[in-house]
Protein backbone atom coordinates (compact mmCIF):
# COMPACT_ATOMS: atom_id res chain seq x y z
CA UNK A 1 76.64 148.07 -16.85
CA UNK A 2 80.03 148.19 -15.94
CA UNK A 3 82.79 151.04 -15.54
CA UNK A 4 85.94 148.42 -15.50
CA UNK A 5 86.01 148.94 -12.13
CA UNK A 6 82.40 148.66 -10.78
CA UNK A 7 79.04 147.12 -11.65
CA UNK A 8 75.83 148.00 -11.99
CA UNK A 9 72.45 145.99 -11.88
CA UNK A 10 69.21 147.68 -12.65
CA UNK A 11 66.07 146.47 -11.06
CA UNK A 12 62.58 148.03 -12.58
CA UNK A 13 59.19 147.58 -11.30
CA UNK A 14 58.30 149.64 -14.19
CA UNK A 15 57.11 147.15 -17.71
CA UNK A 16 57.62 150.13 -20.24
CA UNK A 17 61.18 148.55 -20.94
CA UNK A 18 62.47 152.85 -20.89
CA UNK A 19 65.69 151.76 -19.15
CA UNK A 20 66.33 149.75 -22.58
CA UNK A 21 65.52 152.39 -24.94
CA UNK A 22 67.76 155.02 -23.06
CA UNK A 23 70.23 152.59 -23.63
CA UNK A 24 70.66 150.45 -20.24
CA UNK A 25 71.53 146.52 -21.63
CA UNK A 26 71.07 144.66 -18.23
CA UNK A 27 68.10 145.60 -16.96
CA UNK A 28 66.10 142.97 -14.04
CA UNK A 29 62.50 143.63 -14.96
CA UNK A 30 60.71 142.17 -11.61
CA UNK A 31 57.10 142.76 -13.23
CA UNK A 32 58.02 141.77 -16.92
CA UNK A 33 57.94 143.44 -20.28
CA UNK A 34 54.49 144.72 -21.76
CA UNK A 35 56.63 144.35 -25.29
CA UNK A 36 56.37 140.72 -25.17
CA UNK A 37 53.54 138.15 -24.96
CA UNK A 38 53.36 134.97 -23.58
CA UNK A 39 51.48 131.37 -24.35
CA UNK A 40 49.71 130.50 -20.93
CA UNK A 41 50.05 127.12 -22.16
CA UNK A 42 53.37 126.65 -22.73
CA UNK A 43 54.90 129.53 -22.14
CA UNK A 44 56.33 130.45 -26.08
CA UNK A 45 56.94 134.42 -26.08
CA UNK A 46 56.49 136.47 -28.35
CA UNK A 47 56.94 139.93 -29.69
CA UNK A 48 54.06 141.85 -28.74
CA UNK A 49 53.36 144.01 -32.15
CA UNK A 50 53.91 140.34 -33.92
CA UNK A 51 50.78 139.40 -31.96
CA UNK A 52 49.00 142.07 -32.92
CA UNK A 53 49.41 141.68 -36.80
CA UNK A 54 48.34 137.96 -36.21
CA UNK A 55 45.31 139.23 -34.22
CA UNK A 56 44.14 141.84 -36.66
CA UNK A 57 44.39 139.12 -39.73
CA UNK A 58 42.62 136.70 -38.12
CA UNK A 59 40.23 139.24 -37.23
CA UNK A 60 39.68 141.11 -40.06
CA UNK A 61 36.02 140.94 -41.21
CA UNK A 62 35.09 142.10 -37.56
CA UNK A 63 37.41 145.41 -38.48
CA UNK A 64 35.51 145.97 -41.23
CA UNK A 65 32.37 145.62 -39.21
CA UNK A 66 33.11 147.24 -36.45
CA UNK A 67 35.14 150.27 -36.78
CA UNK A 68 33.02 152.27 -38.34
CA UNK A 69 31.02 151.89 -34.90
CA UNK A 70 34.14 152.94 -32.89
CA UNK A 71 35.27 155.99 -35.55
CA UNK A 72 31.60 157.22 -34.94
CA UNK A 73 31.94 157.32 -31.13
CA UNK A 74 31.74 161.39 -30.09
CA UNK A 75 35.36 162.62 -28.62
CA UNK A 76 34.44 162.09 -25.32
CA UNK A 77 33.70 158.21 -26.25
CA UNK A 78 37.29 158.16 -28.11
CA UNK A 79 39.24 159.36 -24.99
CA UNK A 80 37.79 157.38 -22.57
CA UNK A 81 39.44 154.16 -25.45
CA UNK A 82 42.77 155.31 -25.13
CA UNK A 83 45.17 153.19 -23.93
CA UNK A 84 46.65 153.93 -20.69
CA UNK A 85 50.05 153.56 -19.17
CA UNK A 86 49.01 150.35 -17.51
CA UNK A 87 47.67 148.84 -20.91
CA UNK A 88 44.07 149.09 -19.51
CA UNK A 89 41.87 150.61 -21.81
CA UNK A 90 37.46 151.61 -21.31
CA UNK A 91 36.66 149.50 -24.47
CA UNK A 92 33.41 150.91 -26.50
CA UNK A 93 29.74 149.18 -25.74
CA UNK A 94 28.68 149.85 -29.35
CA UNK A 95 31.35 146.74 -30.02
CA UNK A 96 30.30 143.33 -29.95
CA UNK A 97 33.22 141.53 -28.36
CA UNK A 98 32.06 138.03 -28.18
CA UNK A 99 33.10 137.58 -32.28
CA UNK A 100 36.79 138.21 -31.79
CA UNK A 101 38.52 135.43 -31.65
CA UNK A 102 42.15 134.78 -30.62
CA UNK A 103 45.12 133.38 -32.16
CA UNK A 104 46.25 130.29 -30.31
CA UNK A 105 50.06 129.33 -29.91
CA UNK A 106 52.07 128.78 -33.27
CA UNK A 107 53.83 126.43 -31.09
CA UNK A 108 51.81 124.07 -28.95
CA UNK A 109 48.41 125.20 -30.74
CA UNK A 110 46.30 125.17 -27.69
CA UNK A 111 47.33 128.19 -25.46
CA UNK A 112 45.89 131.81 -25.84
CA UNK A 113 48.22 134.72 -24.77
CA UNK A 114 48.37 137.49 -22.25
CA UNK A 115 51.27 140.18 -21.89
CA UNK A 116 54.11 138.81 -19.99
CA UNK A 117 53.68 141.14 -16.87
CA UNK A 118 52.57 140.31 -13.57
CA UNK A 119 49.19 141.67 -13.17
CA UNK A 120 47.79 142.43 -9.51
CA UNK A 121 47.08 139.40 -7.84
CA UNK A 122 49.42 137.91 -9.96
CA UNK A 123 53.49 136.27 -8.50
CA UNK A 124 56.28 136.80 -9.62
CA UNK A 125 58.28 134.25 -11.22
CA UNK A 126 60.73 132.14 -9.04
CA UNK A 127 63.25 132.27 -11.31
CA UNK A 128 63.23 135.96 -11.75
CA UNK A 129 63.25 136.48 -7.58
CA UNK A 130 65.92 134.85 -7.85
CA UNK A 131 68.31 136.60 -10.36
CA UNK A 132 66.85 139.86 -8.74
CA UNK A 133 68.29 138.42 -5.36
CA UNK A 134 71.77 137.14 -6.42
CA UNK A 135 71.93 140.98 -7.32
CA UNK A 136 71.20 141.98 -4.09
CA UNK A 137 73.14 139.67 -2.02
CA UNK A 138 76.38 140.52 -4.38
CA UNK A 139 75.90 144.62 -3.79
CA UNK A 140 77.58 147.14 -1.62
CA UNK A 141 74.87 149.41 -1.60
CA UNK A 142 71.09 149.93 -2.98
CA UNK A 143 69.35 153.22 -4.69
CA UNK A 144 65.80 153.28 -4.66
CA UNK A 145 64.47 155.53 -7.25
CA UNK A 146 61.03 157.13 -7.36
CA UNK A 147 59.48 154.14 -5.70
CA UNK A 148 57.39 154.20 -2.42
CA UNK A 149 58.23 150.50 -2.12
CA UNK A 150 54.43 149.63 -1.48
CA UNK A 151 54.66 146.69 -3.54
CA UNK A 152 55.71 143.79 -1.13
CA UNK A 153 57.75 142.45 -4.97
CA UNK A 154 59.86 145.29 -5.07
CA UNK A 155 59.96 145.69 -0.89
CA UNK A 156 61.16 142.62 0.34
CA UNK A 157 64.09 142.90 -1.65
CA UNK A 158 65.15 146.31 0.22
CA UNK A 159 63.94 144.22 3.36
CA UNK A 160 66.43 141.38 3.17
CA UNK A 161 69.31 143.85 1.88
CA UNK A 162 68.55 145.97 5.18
CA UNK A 163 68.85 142.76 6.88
CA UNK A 164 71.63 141.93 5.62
CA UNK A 165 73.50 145.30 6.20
CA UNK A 166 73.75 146.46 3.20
CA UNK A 167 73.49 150.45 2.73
CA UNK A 168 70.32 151.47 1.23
CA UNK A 169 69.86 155.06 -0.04
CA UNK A 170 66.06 155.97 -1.11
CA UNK A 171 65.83 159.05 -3.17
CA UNK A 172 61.67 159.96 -3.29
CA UNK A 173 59.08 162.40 -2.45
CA UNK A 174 56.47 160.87 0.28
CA UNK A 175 57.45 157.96 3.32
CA UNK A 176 58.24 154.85 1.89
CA UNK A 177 57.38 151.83 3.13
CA UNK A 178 60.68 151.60 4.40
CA UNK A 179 60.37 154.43 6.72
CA UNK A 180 57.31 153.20 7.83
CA UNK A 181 58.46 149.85 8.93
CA UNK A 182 61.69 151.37 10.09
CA UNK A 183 64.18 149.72 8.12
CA UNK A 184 67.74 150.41 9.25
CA UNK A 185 70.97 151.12 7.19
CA UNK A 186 68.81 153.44 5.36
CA UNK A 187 69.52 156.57 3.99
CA UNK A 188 65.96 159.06 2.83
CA UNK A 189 66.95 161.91 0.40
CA UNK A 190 63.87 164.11 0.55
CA UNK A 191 64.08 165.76 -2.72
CA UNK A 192 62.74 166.01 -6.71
CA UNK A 193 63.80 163.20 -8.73
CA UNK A 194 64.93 164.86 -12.41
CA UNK A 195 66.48 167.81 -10.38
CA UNK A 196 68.54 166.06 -8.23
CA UNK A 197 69.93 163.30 -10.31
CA UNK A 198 70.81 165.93 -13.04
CA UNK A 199 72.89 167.70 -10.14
CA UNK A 200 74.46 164.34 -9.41
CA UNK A 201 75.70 164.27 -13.28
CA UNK A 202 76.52 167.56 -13.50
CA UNK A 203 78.91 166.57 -10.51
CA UNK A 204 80.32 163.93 -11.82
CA UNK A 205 81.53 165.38 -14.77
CA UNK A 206 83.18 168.15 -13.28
CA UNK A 207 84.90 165.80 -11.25
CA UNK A 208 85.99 163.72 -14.31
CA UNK A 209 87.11 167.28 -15.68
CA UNK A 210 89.17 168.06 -12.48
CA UNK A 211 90.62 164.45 -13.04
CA UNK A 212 91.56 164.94 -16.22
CA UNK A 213 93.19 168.45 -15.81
CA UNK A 214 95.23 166.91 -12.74
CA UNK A 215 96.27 164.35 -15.37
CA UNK A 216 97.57 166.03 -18.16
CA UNK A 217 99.67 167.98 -15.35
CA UNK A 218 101.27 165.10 -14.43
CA UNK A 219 102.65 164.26 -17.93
């Protein structure tokens, strides 16, 4: 986003697309969006709960079948099917998998889909390393959030910008990968995530108030 005076570009391992719903607009998702599916045919997207209607028509009689099997499961067989944060789920063994069947494309009617995320073991798009360093080479400085930069996606970014000379401030609990290769230009704040960044905030308002007080004065 911008202030009128500054910019500010947003890169996210994260596929949750959170930075979006509290409101960010330009957000650089390195891993993807777990919203959205893609042909791995073609590569059509589309919207991820759109998908899932289609799947659940075209699947319909093996509903009927089978979730009666699944509603029967004892509690500890239902949490062990939740989804998890990942998207990974334990499915049930009472199922018998090998009758779904999935939608292919609407558009080139031969691909199947998968969420658009880079799975492990997966790369990352050449296109999107390349947006994601245009943003790097164009910045003044670099805050790593929450991130132990373990992922080489997300760490060779903060690599080349340390090369490069670029200030880099990493605000995390537990070394980073950074400190372990001994990056320099880098600045480690040691310290709670929530707690800290609602200080910084809190800060800035009161400095906004100060500014405006000073302000009015001047009139």
């Amino acid at each position: 986003f911008s202030s009128g005076q500054r910019q500010l570009a947003i890169v996210t391992q994260n596929v949750d697309s959170l930075h979006q719903r509290a409101g960010s607009k330009e957000v650089l998702q390195i891993h993807g969006a777990g919203k959205v599916v893609r042909c791995m045919d073609c590569g059509y997207r589309m919207d991820r709960n759109e998908y899932h209607h289609i799947l659940e028509a075209t699947n319909r009689d093996w509903l009927e079948e089978h979730v009666p099997l699944l509603q029967n499961d004892s509690h500890q067989k239902e949490a062990e099917t939740q989804m998890r944060p990942d998207g990974d789920a334990q499915l049930s063994q009472q199922a018998d998998y090998h009758h779904v069947h999935l939608p292919c494309c609407p558009r080139c009617q031969v691909g199947f889909f998968k969420p658009d995320v880079v799975f492990f073991g997966d790369t990352v798009p050449k296109e999107r390393v390349a947006v994601v360093q245009q943003a790097i080479e164009e910045s003044d400085g670099i805050l790593v959030v929450g991130s132990s930069l373990a992922v080489h996606s997300a760490y060779r970014h903060i690599r080349a910008a340390s090369q490069r000379g670029i200030p880099v401030a990493i605000l995390n609990v537990g070394e980073t990968r950074a400190e372990a290769e001994g990056l320099e230009g880098m600045l480690k704040i040691e310290a709670p995530i929530g707690d800290t960044l609602d200080r910084c905030v809190e800060k800035i308002l009161e400095m906004d108030d100060v500014g405006n007080v000073g302000s009015n004065l001047s009139r």
